[in-house]
Tab-separated table of C-alpha atoms in Angstrom:
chain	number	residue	atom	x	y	z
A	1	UNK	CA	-21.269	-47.564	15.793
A	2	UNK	CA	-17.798	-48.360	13.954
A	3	UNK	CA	-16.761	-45.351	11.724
A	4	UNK	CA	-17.059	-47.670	8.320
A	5	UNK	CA	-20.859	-48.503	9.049
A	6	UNK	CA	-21.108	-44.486	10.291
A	7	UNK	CA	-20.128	-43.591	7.210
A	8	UNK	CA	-22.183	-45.454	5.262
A	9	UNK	CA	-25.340	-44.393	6.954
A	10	UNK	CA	-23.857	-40.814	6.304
A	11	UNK	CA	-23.496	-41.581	2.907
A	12	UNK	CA	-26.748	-43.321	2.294
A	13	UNK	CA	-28.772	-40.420	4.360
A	14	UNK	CA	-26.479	-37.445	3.247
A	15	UNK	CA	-27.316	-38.245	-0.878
A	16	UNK	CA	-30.956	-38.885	-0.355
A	17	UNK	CA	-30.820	-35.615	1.694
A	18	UNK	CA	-29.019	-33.424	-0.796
A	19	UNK	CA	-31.654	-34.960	-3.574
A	20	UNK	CA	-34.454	-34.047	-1.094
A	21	UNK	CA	-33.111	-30.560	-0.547
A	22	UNK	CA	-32.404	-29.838	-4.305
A	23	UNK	CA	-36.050	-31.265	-5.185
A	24	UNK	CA	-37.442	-29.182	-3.049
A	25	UNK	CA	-35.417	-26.217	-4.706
A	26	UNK	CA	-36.284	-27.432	-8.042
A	27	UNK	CA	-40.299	-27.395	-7.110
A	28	UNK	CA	-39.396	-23.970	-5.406
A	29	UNK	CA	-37.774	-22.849	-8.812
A	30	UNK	CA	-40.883	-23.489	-10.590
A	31	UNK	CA	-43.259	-22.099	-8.326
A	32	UNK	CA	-41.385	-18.700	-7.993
A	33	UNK	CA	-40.979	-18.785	-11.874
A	34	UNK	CA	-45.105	-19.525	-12.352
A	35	UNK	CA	-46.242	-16.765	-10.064
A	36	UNK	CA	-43.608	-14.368	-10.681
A	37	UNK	CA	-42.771	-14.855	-15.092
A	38	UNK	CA	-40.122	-13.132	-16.674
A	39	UNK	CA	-40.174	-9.641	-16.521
A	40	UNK	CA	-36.784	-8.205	-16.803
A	41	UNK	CA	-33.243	-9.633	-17.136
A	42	UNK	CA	-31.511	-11.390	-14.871
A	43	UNK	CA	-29.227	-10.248	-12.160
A	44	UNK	CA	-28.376	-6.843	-11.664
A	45	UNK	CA	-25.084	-4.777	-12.783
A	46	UNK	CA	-23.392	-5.653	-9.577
B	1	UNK	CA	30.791	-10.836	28.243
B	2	UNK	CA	30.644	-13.235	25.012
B	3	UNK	CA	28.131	-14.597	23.218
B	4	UNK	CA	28.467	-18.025	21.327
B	5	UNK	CA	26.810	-18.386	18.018
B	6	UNK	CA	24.308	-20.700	19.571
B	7	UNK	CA	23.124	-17.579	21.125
B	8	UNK	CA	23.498	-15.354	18.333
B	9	UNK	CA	21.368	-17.384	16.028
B	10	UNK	CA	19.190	-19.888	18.022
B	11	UNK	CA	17.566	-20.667	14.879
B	12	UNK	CA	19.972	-22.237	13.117
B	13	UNK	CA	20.408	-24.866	16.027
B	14	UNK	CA	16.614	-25.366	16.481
B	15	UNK	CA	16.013	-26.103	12.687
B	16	UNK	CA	15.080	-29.680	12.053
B	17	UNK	CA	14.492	-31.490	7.889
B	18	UNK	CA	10.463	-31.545	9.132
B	19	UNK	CA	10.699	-27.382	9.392
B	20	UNK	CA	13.147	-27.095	6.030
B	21	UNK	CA	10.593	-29.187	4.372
B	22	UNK	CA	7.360	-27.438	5.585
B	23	UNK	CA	9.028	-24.293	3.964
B	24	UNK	CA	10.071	-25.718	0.922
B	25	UNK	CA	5.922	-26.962	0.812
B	26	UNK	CA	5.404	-23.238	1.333
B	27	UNK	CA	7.903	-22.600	-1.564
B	28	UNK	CA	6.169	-24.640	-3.950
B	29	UNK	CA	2.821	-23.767	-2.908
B	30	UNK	CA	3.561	-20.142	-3.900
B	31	UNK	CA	5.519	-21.079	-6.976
B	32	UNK	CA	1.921	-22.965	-8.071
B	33	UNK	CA	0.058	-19.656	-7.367
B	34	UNK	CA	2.499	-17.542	-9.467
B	35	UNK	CA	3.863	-19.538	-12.026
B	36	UNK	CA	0.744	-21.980	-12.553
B	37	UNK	CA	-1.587	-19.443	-11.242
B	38	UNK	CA	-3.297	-22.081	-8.953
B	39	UNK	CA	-5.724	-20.870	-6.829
B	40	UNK	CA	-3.281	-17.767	-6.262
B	41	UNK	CA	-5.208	-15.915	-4.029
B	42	UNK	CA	-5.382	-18.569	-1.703
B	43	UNK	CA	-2.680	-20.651	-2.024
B	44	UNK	CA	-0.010	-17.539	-1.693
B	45	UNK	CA	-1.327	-16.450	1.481
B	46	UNK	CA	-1.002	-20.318	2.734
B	47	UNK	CA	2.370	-20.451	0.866
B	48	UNK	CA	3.581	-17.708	2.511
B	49	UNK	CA	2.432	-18.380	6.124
B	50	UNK	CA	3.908	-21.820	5.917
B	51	UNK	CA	7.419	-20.281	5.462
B	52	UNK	CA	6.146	-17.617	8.594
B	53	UNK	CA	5.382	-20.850	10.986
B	54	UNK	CA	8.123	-23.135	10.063
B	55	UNK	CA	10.441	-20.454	11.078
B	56	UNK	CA	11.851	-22.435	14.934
B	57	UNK	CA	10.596	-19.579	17.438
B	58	UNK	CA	9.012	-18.063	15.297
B	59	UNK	CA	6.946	-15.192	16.379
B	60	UNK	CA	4.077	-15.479	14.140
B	61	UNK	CA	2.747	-18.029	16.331
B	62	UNK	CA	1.988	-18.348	19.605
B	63	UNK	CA	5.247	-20.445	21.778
B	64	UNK	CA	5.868	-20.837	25.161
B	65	UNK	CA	8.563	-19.124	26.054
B	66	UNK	CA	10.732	-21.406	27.626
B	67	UNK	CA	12.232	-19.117	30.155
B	68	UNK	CA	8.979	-17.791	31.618
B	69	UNK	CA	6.936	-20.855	30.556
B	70	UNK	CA	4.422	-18.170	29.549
B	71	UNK	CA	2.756	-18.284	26.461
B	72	UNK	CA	3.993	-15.429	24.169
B	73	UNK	CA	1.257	-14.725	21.751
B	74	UNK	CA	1.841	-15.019	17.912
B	75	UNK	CA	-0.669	-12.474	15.335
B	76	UNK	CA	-1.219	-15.523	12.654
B	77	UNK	CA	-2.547	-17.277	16.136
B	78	UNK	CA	-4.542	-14.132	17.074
B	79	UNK	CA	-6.170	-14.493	13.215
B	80	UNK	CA	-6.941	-18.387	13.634
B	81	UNK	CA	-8.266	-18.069	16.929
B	82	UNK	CA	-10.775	-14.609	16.077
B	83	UNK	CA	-11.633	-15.747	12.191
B	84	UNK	CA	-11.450	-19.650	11.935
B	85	UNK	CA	-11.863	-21.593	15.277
B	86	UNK	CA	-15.170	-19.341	15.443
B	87	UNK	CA	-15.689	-20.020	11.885
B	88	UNK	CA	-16.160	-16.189	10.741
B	89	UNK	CA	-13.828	-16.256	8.148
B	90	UNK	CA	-15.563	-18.750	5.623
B	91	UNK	CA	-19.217	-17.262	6.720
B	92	UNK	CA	-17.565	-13.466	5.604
B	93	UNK	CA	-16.458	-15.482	1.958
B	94	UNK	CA	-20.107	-16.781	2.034
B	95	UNK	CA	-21.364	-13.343	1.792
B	96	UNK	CA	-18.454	-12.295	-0.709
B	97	UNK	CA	-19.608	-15.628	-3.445
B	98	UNK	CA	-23.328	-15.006	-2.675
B	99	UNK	CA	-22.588	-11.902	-3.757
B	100	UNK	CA	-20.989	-13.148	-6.933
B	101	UNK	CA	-23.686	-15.784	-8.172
B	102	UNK	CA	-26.163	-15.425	-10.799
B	103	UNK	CA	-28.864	-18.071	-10.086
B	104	UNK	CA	-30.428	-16.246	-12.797
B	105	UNK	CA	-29.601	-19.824	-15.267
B	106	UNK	CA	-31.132	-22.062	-12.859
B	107	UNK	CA	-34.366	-20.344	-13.857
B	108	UNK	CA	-34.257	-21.193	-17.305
B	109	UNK	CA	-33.688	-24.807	-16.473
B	110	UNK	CA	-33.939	-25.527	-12.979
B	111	UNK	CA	-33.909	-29.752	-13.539
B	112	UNK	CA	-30.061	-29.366	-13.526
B	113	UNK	CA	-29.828	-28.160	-10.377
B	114	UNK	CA	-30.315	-32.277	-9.621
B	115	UNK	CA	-26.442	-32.696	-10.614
B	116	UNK	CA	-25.546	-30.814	-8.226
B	117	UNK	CA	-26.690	-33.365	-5.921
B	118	UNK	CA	-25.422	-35.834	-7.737
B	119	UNK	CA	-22.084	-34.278	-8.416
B	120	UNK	CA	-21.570	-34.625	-4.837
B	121	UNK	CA	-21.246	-37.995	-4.348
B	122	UNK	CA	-17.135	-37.920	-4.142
B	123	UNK	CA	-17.916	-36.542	-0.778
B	124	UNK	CA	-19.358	-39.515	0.451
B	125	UNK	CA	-17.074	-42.160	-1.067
B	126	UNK	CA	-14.189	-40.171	0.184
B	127	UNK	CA	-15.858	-40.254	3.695
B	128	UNK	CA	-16.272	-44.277	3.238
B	129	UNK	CA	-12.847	-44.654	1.744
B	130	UNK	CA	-11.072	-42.793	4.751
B	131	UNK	CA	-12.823	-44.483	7.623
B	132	UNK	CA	-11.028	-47.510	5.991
B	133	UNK	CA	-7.731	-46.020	6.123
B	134	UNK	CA	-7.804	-45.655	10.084
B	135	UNK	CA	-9.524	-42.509	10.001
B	136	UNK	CA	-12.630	-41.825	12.779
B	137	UNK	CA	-16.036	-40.319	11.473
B	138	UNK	CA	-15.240	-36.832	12.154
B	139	UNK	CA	-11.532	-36.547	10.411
B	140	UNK	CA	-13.124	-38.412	7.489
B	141	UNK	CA	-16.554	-36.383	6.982
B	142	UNK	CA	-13.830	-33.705	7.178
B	143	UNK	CA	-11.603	-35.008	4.226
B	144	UNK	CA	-14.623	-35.809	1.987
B	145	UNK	CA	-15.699	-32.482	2.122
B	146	UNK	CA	-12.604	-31.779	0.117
B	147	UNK	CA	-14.843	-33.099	-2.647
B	148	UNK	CA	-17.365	-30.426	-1.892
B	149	UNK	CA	-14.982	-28.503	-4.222
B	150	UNK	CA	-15.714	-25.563	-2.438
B	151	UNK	CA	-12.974	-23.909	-0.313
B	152	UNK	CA	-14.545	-22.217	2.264
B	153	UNK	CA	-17.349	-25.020	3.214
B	154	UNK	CA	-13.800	-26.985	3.413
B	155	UNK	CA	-12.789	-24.992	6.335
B	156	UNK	CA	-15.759	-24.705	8.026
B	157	UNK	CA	-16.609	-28.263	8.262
B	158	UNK	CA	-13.135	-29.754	8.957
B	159	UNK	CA	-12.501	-26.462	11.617
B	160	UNK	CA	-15.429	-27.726	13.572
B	161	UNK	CA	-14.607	-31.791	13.368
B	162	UNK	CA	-10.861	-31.918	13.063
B	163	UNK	CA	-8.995	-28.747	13.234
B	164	UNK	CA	-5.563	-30.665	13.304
B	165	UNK	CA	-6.412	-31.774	9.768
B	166	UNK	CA	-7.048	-27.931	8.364
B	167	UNK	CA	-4.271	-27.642	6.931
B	168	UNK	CA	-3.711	-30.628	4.493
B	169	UNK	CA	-7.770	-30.035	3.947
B	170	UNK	CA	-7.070	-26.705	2.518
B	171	UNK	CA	-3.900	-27.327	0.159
B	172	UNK	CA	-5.499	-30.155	-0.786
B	173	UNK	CA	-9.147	-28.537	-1.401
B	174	UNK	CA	-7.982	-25.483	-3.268
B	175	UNK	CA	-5.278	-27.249	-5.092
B	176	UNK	CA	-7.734	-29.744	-6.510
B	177	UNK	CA	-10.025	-27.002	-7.910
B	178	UNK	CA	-7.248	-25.215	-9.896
B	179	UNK	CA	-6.601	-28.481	-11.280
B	180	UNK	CA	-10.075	-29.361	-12.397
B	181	UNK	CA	-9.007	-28.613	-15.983
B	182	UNK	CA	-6.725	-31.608	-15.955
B	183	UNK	CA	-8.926	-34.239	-13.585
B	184	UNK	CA	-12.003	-34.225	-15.228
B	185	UNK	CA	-11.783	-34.041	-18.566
B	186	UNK	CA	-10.001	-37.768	-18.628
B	187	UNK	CA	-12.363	-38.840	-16.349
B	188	UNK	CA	-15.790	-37.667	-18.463
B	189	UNK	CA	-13.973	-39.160	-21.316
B	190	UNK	CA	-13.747	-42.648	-19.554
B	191	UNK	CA	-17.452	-42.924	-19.091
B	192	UNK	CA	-18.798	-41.392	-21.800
B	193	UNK	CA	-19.042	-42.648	-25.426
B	194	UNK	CA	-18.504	-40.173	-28.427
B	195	UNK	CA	-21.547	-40.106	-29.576
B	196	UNK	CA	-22.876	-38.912	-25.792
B	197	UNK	CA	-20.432	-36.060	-25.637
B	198	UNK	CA	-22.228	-35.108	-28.855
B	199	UNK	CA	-25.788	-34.485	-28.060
B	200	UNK	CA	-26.869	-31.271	-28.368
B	201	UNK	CA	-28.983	-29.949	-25.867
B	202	UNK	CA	-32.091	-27.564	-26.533
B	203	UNK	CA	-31.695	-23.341	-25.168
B	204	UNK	CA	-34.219	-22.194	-23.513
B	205	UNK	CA	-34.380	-18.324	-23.964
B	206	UNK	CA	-36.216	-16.487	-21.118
B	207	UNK	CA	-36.244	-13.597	-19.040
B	208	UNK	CA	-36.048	-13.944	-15.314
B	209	UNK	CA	-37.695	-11.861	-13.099
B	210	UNK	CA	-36.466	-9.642	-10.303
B	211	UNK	CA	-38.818	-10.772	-7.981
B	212	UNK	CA	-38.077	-14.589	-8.338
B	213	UNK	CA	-34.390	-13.907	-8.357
B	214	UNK	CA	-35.344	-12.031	-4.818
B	215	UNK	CA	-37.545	-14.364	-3.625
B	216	UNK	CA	-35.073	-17.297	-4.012
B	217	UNK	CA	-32.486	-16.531	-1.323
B	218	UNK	CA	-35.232	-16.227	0.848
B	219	UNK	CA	-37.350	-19.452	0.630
B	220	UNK	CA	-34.252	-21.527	0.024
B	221	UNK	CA	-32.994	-20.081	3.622
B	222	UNK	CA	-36.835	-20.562	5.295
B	223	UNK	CA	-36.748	-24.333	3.601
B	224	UNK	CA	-32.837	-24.804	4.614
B	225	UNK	CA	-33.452	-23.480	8.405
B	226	UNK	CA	-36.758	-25.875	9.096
B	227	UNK	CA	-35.320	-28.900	6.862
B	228	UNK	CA	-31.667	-28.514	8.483
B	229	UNK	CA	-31.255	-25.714	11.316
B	230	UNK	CA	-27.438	-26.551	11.488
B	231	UNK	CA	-26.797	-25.718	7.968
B	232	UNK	CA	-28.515	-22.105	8.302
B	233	UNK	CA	-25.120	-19.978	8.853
B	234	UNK	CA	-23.798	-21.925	5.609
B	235	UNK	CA	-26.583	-21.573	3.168
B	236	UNK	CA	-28.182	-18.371	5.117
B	237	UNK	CA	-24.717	-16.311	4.632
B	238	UNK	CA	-24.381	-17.448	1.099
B	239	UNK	CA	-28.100	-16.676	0.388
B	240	UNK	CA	-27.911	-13.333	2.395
B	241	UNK	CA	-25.037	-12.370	-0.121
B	242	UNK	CA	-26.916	-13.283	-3.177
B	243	UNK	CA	-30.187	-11.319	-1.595
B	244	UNK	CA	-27.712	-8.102	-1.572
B	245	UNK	CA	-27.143	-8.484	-5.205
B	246	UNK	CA	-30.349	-8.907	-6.478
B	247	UNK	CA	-32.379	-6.697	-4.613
B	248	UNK	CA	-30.888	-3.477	-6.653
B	249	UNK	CA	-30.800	-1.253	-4.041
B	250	UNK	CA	-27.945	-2.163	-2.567
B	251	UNK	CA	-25.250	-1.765	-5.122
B	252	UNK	CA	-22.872	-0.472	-3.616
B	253	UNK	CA	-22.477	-2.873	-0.964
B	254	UNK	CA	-23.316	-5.474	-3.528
B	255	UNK	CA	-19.489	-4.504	-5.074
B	256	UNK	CA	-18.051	-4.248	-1.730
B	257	UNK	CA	-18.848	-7.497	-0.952
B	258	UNK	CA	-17.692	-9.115	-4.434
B	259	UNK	CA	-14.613	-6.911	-4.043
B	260	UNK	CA	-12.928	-5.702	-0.454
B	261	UNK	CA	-14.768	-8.405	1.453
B	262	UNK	CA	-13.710	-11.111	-0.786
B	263	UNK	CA	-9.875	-9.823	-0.731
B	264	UNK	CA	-9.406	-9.036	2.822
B	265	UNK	CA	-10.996	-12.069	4.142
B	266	UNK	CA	-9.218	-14.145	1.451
B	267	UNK	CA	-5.662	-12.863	2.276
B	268	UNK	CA	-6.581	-13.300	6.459
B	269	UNK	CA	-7.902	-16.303	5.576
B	270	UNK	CA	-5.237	-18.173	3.756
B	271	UNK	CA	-2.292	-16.727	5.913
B	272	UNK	CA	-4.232	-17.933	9.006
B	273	UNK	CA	-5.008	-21.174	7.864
B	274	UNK	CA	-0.512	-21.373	7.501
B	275	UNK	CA	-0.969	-21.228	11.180
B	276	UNK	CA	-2.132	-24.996	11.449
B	277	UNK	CA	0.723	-25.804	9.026
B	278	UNK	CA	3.176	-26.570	11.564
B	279	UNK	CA	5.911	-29.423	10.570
B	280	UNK	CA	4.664	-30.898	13.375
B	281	UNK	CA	1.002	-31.008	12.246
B	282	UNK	CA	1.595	-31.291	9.010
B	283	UNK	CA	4.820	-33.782	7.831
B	284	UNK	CA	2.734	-36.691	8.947
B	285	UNK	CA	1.666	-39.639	6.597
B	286	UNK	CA	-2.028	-38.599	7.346
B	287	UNK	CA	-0.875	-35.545	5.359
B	288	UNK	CA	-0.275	-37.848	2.017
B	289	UNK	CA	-3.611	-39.652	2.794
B	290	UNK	CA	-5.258	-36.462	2.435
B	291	UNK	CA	-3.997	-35.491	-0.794
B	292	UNK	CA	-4.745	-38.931	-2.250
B	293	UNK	CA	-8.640	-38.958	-0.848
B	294	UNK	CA	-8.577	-35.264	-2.228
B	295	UNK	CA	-8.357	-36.308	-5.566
B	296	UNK	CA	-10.991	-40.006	-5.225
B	297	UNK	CA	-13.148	-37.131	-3.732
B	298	UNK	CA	-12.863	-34.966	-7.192
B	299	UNK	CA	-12.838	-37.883	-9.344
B	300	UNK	CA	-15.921	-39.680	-7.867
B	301	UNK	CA	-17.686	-36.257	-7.857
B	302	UNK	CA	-17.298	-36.215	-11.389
B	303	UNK	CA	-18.634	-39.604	-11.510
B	304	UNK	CA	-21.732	-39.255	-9.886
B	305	UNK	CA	-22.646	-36.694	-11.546
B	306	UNK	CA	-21.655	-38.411	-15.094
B	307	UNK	CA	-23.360	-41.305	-14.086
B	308	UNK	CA	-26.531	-39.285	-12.796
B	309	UNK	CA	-27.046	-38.041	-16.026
B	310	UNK	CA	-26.690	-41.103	-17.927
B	311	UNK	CA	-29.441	-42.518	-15.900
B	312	UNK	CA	-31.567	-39.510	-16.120
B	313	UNK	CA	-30.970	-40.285	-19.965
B	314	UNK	CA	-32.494	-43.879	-19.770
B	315	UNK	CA	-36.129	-42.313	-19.244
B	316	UNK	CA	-35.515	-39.070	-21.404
B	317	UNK	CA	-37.061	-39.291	-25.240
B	318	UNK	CA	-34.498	-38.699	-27.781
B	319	UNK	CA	-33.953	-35.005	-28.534
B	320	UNK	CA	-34.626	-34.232	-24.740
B	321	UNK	CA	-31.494	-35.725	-23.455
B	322	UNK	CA	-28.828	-34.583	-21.211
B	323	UNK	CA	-25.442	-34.372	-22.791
B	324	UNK	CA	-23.776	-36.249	-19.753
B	325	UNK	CA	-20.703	-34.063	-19.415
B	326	UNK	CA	-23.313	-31.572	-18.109
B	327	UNK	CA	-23.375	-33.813	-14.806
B	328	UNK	CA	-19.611	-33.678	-14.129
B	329	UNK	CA	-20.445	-29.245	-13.555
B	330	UNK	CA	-22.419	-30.746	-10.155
B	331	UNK	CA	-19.424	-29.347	-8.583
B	332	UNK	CA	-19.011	-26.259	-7.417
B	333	UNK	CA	-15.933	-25.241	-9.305
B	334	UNK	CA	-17.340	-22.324	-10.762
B	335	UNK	CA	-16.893	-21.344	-13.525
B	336	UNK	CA	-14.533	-23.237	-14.233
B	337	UNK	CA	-16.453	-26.655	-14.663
B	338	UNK	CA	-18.421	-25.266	-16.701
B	339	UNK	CA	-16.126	-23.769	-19.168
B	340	UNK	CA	-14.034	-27.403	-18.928
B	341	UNK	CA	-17.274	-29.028	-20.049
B	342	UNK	CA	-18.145	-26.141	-22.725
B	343	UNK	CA	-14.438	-26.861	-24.000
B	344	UNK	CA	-14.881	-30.861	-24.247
B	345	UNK	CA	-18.081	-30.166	-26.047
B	346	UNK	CA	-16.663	-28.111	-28.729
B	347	UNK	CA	-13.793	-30.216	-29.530
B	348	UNK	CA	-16.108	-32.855	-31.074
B	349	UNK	CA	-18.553	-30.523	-32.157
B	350	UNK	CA	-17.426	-26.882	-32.634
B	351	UNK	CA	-21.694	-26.157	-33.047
B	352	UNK	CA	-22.316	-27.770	-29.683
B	353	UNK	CA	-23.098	-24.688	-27.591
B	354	UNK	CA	-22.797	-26.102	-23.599
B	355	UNK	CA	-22.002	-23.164	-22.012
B	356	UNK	CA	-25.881	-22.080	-20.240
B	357	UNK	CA	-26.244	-25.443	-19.785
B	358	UNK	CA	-23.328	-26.066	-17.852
B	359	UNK	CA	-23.257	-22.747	-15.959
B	360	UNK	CA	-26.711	-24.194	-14.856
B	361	UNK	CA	-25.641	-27.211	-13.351
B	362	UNK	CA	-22.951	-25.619	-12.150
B	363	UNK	CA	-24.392	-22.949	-10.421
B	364	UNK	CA	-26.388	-26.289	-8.940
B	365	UNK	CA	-22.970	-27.541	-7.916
B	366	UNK	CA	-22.679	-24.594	-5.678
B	367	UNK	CA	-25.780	-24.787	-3.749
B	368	UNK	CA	-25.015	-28.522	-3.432
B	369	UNK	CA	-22.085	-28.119	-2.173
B	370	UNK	CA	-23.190	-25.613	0.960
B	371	UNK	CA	-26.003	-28.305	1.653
B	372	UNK	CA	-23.905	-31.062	1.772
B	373	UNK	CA	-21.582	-29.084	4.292
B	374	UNK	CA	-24.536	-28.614	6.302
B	375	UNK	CA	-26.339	-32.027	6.146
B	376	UNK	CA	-22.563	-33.292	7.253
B	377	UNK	CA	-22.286	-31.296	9.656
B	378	UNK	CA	-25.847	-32.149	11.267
B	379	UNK	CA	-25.427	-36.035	10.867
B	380	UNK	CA	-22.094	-36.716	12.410
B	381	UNK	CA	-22.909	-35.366	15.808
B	382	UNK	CA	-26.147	-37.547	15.410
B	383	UNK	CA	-24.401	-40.797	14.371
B	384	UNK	CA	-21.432	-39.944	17.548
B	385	UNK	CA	-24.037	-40.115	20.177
């Protein structure tokens, strides 16, 4: 494959990737935050 | 028994304009980190070691010695070879900024950890635009991850695919993010109308608890490893980092990490990446290329992540939507994104309070950022074979 059509494939699969990844964080997020509710501040001192 | 001068000072016959411009690039680069206070912790180091390299037979590098025709070891070298071409160095500064991160505001609105997907887009028109320029897959997955905006998943990607381009990768990558101040705010203001840079956005006040904030570096390594097992020593080093600070019972190395981790590995770091900068490596037009995709990468970061949120604003009701400077933080420039964004927002409305909203998405950006250095790194051996 010639790097131009390469790097559109990379392009095309890398950005529906990241959006998969970060939607599956996001859905993580709320799940964590649902079973486990505020309860102290965030973070630690360090 | 004489000596001529050509003997006394070998250096002064060896010197070439490539090797007296490499260290007046070295000059300037630590004139930026003093003066401008670019970057300095970085771009010092580099500044510095470019002078050390440029230096004909110089020792800080490893040369043949012409004599012997035995290779004569050089310690900046020794540093390249035990901390980069293994790719330690950036896994160590993982640790150090997983330490440092507070994911803490993702929690209180995790839908803007979507721009930092979006806000990552410059990577992949960078790695589009230099495959037109004459570049092959690998050196141009490595230049768009300039756009990653994130120093060291700069280095590790472009030490594995095209460790002849580190060196104009790093100037370029950390010199872009000490200018984020100046590139994005022109940019934001191109594609966004007044009254958009105006909407306020709702707070949302709310504890976070420990165990969440524990849990988190956890499942996003389990989910990262099966999704993408070649992007597990990025995100799993950066998430190990952020599990030592939130798990409040290790403290101690929790500072260590933030602190004499980040410095030493910084300081090894940036005077071994001089190594690569070579006048022969480096005074090449591919050099200029790179700085000029550097900054399309940063620029079409911003607009992805502008444009993201505009769309995002097409299905939001009015009073729940997305001031769209918020996308342009999708980056990880942290904080300093953020506080560009805050700043833009309170010059048209001094009430307009952007700040946890843009340390949100920005703390997104950072995340993104590691991904996208791991998807890259698992697609372009897939689309080689």
């Amino acid at each position: 494959m010639d790097p131009f059509n390469a790097a559109l494939k990379i392009t095309a699969i890398g950005m529906t990737g990241i959006f998969a990844f970060m939607f599956i964080f996001y859905i993580s997020i709320r799940i964590i935050d649902k079973v486990f509710p505020g309860e102290a501040l965030s973070g630690n001192s360090a | 028994m004489t000596m001529n001068i050509q003997e006394l000072l070998p250096v002064l016959f060896n010197i070439t304009w490539q090797h007296l411009l490499m260290i007046c690039v070295g000059i300037v680069l630590i004139y930026l980190a003093i003066a401008k206070q670019y970057e300095p912790t970085l771009l010092l180091p580099m500044g510095f070691g470019a002078i050390l390299v440029n230096i004909p037979l110089t020792s800080a590098i490893t040369q043949i010695d012409p004599e012997t025709g035995k290779a004569i070891e050089g310690a900046l070298s020794v540093f390249y070879e035990a901390g980069i071409a293994n790719e330690v160095f950036p896994l160590l500064i993982f640790i150090a900024i997983g330490a440092m991160i507070d994911f803490g505001p993702l929690f209180k609105n995790p839908f803007l950890l979507l721009f930092g997907a979006a806000a990552q887009f410059g990577i992949f028109f960078t790695i589009i635009a230099a495959t037109t320029m004459g570049f092959d897959l690998k050196e141009a997955a490595s230049i768009g991850i300039i756009g990653a905006a994130d120093g060291p998943t700069s280095i590790f990607v472009s030490s594995r695919f095209a460790p002849d381009l580190l060196g104009p990768i790093s100037v370029a990558a950390y010199s872009y993010m000490a200018l984020v101040p100046i590139i994005q705010p022109p940019v934001i203001r191109l594609l966004t109308s007044k009254k958009e840079r105006l909407i306020r956005m709702e707070g949302h006040p709310k504890t976070v608890s420990r165990t969440a904030l524990i849990l988190f570096p956890i499942i996003v390594t389990v989910i990262a490893g099966i999704v993408a097992p070649s992007s597990i020593a990025l995100i799993g080093f950066l998430m190990f980092g952020n599990l030592i600070r939130e798990c409040g019972v290790l403290n101690k190395l929790s500072l260590s990490a933030q602190n004499e981790l980040a410095s030493l590995v910084t300081i090894l770091l940036g005077i071994s990446i001089a190594s690569t900068m070579t006048a022969e490596r480096f005074v090449r037009l591919d050099t200029l290329m790179i700085i000029g995709l550097g900054l399309i990468a940063f620029i079409f970061d911003t607009f992805g992540g502008v444009m993201f949120a505009k769309l995002v604003n097409v299905f939001r009701p009015e009073g729940k939507k997305i001031n769209p400077m918020i996308g342009a933080c999708g980056i990880s420039a942290f904080p300093m994104s953020a506080r560009v964004v805050h700043n833009m927002g309170q010059k048209e409305d001094q009430y307009n309070f952007l700040l946890m909203h843009a340390v949100s998405s920005n703390v997104g950006g950072q995340i993104g950022s590691v991904v996208a250095g791991g998807l890259i790194l698992a697609l372009v051996p897939l689309l080689l074979l």
